[in-house]
mmCIF file of C-alpha atoms in Angstrom:
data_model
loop_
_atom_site.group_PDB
_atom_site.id
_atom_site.type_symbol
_atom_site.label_atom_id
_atom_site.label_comp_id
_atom_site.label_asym_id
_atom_site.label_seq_id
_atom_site.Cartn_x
_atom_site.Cartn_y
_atom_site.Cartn_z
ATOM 1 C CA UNK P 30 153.468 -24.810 -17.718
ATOM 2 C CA UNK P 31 157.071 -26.237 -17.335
ATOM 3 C CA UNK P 32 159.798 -25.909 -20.369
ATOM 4 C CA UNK P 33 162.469 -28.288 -19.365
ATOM 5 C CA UNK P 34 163.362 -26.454 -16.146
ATOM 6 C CA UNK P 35 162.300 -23.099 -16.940
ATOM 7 C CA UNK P 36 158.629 -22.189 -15.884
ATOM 8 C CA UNK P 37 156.883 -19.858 -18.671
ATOM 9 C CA UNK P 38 153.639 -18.744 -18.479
ATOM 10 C CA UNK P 39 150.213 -19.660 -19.760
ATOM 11 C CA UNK P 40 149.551 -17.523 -22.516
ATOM 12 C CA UNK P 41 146.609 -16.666 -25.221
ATOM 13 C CA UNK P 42 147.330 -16.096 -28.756
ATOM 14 C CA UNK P 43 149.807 -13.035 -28.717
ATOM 15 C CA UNK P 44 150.195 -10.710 -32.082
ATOM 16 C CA UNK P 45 154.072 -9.779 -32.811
ATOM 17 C CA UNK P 46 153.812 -6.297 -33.664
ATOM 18 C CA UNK P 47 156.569 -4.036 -31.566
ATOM 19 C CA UNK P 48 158.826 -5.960 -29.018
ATOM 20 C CA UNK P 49 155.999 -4.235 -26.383
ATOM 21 C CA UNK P 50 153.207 -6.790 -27.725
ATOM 22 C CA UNK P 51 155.512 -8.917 -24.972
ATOM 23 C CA UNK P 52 154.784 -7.944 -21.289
ATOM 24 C CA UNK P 53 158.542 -8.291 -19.445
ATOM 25 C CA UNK P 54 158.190 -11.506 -17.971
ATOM 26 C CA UNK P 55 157.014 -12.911 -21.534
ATOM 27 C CA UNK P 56 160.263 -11.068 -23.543
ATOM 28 C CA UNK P 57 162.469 -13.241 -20.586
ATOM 29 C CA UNK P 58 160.922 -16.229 -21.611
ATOM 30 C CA UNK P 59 162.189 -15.447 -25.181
ATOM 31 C CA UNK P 60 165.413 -14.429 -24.197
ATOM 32 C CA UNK P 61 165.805 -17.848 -21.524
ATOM 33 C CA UNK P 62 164.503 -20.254 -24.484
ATOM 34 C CA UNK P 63 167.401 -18.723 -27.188
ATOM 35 C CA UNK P 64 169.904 -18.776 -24.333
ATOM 36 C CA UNK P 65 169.392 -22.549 -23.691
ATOM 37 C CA UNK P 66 168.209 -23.876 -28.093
ATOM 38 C CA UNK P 67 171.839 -22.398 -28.418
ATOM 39 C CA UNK P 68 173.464 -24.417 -26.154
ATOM 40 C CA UNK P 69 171.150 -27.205 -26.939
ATOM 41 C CA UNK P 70 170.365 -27.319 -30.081
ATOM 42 C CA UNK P 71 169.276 -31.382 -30.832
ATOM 43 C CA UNK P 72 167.079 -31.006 -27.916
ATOM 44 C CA UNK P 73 164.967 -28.708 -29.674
ATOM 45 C CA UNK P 74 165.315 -30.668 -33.156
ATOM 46 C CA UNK P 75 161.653 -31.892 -33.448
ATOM 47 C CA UNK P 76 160.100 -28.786 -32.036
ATOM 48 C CA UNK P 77 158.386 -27.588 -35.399
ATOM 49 C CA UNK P 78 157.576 -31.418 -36.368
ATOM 50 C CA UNK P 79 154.298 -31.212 -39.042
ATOM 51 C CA UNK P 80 154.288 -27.164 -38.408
ATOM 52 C CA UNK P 81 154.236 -24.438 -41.358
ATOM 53 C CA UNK P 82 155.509 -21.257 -41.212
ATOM 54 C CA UNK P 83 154.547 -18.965 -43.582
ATOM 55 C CA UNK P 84 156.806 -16.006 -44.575
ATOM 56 C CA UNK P 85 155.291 -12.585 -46.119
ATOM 57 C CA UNK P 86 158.279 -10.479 -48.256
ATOM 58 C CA UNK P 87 157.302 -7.343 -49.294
ATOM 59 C CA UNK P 88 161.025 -5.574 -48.690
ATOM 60 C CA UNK P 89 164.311 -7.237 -49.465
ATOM 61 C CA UNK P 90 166.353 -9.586 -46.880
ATOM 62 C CA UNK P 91 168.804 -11.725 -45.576
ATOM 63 C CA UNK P 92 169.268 -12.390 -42.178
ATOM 64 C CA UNK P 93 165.408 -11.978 -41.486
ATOM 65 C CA UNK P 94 164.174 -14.796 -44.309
ATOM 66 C CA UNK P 95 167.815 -17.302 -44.019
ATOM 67 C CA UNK P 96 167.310 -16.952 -39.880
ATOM 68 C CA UNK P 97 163.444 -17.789 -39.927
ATOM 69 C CA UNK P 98 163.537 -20.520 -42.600
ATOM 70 C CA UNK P 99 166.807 -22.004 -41.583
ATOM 71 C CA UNK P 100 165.146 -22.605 -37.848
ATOM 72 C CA UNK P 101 162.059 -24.224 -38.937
ATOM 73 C CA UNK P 102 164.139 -26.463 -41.069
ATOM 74 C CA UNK P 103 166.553 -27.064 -37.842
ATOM 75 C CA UNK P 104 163.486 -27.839 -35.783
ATOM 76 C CA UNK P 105 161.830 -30.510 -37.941
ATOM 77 C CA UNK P 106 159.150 -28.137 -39.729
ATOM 78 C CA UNK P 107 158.642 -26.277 -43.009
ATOM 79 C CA UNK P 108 158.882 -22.650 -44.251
ATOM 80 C CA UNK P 109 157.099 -21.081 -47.115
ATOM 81 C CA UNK P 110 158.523 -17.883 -48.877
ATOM 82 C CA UNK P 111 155.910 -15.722 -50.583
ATOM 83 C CA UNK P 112 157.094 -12.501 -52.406
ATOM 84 C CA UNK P 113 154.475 -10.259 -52.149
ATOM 85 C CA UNK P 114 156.640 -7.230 -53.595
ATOM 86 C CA UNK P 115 154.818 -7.815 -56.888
ATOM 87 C CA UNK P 116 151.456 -8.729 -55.658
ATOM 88 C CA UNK P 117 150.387 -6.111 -52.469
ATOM 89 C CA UNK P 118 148.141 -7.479 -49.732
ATOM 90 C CA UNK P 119 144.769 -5.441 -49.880
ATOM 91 C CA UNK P 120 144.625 -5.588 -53.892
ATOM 92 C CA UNK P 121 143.016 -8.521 -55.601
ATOM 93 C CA UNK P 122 142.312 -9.958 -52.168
ATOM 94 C CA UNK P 123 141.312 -7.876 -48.190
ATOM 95 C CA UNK P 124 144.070 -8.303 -45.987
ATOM 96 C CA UNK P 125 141.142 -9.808 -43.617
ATOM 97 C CA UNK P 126 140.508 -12.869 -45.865
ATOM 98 C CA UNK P 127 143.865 -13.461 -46.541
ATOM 99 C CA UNK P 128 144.655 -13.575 -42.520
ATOM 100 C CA UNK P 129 141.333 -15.681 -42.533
ATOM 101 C CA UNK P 130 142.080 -18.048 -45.218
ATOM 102 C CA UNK P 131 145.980 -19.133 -44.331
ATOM 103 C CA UNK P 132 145.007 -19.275 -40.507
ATOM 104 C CA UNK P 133 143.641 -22.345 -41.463
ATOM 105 C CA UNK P 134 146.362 -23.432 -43.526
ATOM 106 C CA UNK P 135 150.053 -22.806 -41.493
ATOM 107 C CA UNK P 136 150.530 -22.613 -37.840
ATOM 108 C CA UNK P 137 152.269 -19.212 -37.656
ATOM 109 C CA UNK P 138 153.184 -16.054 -39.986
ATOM 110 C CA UNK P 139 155.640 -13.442 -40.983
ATOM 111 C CA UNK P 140 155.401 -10.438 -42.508
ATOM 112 C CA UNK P 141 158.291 -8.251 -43.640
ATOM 113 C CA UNK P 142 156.320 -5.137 -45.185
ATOM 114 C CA UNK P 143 156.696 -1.295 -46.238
ATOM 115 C CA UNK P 144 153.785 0.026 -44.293
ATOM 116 C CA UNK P 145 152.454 -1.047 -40.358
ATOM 117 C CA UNK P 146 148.761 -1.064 -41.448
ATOM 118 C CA UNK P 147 149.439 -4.578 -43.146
ATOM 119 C CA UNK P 148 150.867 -6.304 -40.482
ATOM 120 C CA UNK P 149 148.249 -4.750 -38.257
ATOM 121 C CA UNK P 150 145.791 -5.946 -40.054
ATOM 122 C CA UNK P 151 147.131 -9.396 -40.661
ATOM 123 C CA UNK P 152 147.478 -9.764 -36.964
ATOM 124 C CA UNK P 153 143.622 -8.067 -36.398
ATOM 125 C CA UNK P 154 142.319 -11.268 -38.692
ATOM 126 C CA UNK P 155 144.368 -14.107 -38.206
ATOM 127 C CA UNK P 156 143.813 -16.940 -35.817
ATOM 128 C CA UNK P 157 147.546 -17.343 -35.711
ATOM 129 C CA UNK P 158 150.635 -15.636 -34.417
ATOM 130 C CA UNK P 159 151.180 -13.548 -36.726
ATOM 131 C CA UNK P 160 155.324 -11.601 -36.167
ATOM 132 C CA UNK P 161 156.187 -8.542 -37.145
ATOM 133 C CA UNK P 162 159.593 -9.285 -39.180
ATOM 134 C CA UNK P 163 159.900 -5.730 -40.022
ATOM 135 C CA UNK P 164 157.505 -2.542 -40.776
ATOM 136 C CA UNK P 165 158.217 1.009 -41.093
ATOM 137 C CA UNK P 166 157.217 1.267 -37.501
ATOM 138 C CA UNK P 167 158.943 -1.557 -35.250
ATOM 139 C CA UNK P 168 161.276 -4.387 -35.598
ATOM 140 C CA UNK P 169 160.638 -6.968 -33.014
ATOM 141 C CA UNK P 170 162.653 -10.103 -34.073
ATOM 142 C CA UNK P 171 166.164 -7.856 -34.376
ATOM 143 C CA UNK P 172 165.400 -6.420 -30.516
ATOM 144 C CA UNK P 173 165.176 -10.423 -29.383
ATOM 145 C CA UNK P 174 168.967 -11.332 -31.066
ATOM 146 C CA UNK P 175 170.401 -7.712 -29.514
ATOM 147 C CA UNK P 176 168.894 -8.321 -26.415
ATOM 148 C CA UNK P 177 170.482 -11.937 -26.354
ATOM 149 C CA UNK P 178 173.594 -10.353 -27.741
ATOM 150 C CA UNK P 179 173.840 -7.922 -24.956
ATOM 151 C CA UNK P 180 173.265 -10.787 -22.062
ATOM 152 C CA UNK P 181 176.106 -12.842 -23.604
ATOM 153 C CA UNK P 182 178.557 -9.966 -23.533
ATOM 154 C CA UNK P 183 177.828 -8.406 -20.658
ATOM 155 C CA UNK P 184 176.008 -11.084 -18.163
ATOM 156 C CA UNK P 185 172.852 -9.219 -17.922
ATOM 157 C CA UNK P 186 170.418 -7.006 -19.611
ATOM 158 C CA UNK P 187 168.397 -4.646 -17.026
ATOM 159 C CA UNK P 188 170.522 -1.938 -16.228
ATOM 160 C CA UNK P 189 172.979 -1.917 -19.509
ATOM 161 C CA UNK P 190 173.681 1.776 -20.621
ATOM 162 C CA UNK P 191 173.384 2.098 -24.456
ATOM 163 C CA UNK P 192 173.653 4.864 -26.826
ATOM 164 C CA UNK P 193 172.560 5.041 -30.760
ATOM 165 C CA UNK P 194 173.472 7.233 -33.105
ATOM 166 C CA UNK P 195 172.205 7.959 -36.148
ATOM 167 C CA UNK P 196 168.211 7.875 -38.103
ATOM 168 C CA UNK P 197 165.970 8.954 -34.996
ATOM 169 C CA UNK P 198 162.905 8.187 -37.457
ATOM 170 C CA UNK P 199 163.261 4.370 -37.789
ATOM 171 C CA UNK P 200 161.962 1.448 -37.263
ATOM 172 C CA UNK P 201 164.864 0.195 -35.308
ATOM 173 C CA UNK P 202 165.738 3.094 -33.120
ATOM 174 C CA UNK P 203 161.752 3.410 -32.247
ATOM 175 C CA UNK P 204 161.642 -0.950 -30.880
ATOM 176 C CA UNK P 205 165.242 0.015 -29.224
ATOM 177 C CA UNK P 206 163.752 2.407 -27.263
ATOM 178 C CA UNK P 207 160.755 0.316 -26.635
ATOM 179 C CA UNK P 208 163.152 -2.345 -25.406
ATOM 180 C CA UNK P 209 165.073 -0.544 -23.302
ATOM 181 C CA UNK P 210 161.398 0.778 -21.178
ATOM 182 C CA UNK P 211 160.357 -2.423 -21.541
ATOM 183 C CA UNK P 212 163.598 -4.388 -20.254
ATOM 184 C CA UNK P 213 164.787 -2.256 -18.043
ATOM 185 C CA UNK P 214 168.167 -0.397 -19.443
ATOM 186 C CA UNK P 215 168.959 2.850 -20.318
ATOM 187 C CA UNK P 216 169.410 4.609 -23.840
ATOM 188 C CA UNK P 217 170.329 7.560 -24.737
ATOM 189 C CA UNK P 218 169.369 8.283 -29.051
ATOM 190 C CA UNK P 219 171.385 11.023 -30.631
ATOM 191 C CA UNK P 220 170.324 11.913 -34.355
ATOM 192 C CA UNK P 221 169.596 14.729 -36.438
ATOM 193 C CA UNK P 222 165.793 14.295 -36.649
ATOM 194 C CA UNK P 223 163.240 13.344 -34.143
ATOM 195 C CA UNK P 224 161.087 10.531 -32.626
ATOM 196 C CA UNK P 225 157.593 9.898 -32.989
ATOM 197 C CA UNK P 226 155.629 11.354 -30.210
ATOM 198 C CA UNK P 227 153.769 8.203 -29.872
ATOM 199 C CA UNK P 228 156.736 6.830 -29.264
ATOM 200 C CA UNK P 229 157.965 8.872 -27.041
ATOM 201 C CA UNK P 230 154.847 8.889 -25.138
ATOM 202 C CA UNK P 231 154.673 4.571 -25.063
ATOM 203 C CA UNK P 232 158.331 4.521 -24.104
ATOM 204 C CA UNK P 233 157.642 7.418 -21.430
ATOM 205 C CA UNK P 234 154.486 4.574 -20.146
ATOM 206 C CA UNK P 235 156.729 1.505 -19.766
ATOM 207 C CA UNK P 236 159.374 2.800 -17.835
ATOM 208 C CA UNK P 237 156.651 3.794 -15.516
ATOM 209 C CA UNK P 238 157.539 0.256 -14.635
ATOM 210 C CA UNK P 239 160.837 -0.530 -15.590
ATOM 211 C CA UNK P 240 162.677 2.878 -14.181
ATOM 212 C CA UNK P 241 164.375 2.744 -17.147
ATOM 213 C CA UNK P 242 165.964 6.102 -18.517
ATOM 214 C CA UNK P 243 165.606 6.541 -22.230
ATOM 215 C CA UNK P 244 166.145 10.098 -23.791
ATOM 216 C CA UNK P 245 166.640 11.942 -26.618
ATOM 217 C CA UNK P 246 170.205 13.690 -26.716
ATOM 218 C CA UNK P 247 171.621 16.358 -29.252
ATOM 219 C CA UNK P 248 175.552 15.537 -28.213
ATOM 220 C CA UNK P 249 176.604 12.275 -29.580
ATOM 221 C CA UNK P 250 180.083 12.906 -27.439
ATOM 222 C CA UNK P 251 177.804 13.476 -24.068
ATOM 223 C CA UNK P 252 175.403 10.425 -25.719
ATOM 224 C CA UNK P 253 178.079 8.089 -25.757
ATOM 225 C CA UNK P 254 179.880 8.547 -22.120
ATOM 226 C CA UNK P 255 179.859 5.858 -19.830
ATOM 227 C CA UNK P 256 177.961 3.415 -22.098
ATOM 228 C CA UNK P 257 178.489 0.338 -22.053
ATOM 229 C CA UNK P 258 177.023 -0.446 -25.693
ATOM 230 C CA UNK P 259 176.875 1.615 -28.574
ATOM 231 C CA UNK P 260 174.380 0.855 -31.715
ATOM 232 C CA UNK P 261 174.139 2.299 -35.195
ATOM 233 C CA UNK P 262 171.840 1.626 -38.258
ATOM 234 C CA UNK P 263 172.165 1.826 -41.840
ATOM 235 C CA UNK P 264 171.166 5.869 -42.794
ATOM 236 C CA UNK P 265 169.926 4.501 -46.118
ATOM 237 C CA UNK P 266 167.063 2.000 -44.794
ATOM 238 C CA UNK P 267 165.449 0.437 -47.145
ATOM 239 C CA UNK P 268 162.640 2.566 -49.539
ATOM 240 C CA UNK P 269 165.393 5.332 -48.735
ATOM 241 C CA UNK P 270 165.361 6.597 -52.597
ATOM 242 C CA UNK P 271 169.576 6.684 -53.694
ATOM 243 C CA UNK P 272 169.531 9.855 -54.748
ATOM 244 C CA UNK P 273 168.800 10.827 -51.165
ATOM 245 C CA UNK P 274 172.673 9.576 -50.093
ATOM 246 C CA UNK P 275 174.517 12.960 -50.500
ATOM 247 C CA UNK P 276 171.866 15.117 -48.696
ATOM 248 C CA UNK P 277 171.818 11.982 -45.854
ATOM 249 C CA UNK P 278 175.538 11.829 -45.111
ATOM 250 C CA UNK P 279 175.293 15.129 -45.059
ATOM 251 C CA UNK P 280 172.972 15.225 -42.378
ATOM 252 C CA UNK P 281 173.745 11.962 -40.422
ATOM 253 C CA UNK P 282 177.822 12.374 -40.485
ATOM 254 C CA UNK P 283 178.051 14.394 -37.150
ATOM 255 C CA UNK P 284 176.454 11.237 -35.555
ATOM 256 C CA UNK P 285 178.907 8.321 -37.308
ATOM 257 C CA UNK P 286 180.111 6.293 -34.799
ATOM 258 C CA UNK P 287 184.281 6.988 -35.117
ATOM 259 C CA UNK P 288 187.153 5.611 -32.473
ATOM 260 C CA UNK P 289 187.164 9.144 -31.185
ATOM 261 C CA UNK P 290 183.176 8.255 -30.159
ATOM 262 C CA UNK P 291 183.567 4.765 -29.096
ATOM 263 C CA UNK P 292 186.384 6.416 -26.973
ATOM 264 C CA UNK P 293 183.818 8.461 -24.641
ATOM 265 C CA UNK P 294 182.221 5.338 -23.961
ATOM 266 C CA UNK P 295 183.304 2.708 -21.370
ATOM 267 C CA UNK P 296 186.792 1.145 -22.163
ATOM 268 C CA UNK P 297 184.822 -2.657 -22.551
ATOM 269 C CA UNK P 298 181.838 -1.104 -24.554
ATOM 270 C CA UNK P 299 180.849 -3.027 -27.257
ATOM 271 C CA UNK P 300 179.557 -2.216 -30.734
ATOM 272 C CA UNK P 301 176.505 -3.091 -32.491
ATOM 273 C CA UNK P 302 175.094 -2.382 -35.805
ATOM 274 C CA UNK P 303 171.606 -4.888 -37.175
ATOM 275 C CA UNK P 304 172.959 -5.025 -40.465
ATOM 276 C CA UNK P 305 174.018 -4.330 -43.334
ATOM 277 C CA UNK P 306 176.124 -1.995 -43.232
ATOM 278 C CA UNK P 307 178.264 0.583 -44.945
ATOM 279 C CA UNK P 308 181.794 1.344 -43.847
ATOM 280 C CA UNK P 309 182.475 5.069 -44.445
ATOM 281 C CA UNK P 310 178.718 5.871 -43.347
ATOM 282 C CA UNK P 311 177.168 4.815 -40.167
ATOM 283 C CA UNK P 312 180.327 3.605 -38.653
ATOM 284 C CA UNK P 313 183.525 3.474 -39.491
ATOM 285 C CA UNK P 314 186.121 0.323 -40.536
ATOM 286 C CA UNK P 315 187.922 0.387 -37.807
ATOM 287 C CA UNK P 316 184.677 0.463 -36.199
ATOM 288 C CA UNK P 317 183.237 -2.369 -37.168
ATOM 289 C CA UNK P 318 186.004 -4.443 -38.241
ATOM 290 C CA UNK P 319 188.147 -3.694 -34.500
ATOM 291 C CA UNK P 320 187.778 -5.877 -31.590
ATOM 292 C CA UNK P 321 185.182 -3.809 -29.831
ATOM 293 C CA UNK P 322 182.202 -5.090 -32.987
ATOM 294 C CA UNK P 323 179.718 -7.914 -32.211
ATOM 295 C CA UNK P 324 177.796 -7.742 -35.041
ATOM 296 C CA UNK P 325 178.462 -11.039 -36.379
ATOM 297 C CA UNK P 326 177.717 -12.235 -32.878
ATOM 298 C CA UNK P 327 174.805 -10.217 -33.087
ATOM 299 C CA UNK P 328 173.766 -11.242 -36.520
ATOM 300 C CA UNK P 329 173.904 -15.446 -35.452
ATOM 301 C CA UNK P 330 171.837 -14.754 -32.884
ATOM 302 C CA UNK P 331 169.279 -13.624 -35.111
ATOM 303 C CA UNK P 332 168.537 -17.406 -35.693
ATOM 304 C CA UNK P 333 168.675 -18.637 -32.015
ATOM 305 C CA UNK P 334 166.503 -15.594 -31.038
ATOM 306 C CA UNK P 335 163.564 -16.497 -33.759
ATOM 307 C CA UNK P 336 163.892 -20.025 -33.259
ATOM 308 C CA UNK P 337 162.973 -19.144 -29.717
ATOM 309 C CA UNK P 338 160.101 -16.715 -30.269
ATOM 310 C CA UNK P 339 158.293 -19.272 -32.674
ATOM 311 C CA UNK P 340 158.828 -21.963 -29.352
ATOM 312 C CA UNK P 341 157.323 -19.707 -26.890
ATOM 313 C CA UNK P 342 154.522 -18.533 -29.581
ATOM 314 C CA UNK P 343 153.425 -22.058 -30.610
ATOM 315 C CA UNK P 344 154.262 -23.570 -26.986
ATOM 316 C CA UNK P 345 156.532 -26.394 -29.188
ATOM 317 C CA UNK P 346 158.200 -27.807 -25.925
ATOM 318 C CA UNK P 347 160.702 -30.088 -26.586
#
């Protein structure tokens, strides 16, 4: 069908669980719908008119649960926050009848949870979209805003060289990676610990297709030349216990992202980090806070990005 004048395709109910639930062409529509409810914002105004989204918090958050409900509101519909932090999925009720029960109930779901089994499940059940909005395993919604962050800066997306530094065993780094086969750029990762093999065998499978080049890298100096982007995350994620934070910096500090890094990178590179974060640990302030940092760039588009994915999901059209 036609959206305005960009031509998406028809698609069946699709589960949100890692940015590669989207084939290519799908993630493009994503990224071409955020690009234009920026620009245009009214015309997308009544997009959500008499729809529900309900929203699934098991782990803390900001941008994930102001971005989501703050968009439904901006396109005429509602959002429902329920805490499940004190009440687990699985316990008094089975995930399955849950998934069952508000299928019938809200048009589409999001669930921000400590272990990928729930969402999986959800998603297994439901009769709705159902979007990953964080598990210990993938992070789809943040890889939409970065990708739209990246376009903005830089004017296009296939072909970017990015490095991150920092937790190799997180749910960010893994959907990066699974971006970058999926889209079409390159990444290098440079961390301490190591990837999931499943990973490493999915991402291995998409660029197959893409002829992207992600690896794994030791040298955060040889990560980081030539790039055109460099990322970081937070090395205390949350469910990271605090007494963990000395043995951590400990471990992560050879891969903060310093001036002296940024400064094997390409002279325009630009920084990224999802958010929050903590000055002294994963980057530094001058980092951050120096002209080279997008995050807050990064972080707005957060909104314009999930806006977009619940457009293409529920084919609300303006």
């Amino acid at each position: 069908f036609f959206f305005g004048s960009l031509v998406l395709c028809n698609m069946p109910l699709l589960q949100v669980l890692t940015v590669s639930s989207f084939t290519p062409q799908q993630a493009q529509e994503v990224l071409d719908i955020a690009k234009d409810l920026k620009a245009n914002p009214k015309k997308y105004a009544s997009c959500m008119d008499r729809k529900t989204l309900l929203m699934l918090f098991e782990k803390p958050s900001l941008r994930t649960r102001v971005s989501f409900e703050t968009g439904m509101t901006q396109m005429g519909g509602h959002a429902i926050y329920y805490n499940i932090s004190d009440s687990p999925l699985g316990k008094k009720e089975s995930i399955s009848d849950t998934a069952k029960v508000v299928s019938r109930m809200v048009d589409a779901m999001i669930a921000r949870v400590n272990c990928r089994k729930v969402v999986t499940e959800m998603a297994e059940h439901a009769t709705i979209p159902v979007i990953n909005a964080l598990d210990d395993w993938a992070h789809p919604t943040q890889m939409f805003a970065d990708m739209q962050c990246i376009i903005e800066k830089k004017g296009y997306l296939k072909g970017i060289e990015m490095a991150y530094f920092g937790d190799l065993e997180n749910n960010v780094t893994y959907d990066l990676m699974r971006a970058a086969a999926l889209m079409g750029f390159n990444l290098n990762v440079s961390g301490p610990n190591d990837v999931d093999p499943a990973v490493l065998m999915e991402v291995a499978e998409l660029s197959k297709a893409s002829g992207a080049k992600v690896q794994v890298m030791s040298d955060a100096k040889e990560a980081a030349k030539g790039r055109d982007v460099i990322y970081t995350d937070s090395w205390m994620s949350y469910g990271i216990a605090q007494d963990k934070l000395e043995e951590r910096k400990k471990l992560f500090m050879p891969y903060q992202v310093t001036t002296e890094l940024m400064a094997c990178a390409k002279p325009d590179c630009i920084f990224m980090n999802c958010l929050p974060a903590a000055r002294g640990m994963e980057q530094t302030a001058d980092v951050i806070d120096g002209p080279q940092s997008v995050v807050f760039d990064q972080a707005e588009n957060r909104l314009h990005a999930h806006k977009a994915m619940l457009v293409w999901l529920l084919d609300a059209q303006p």
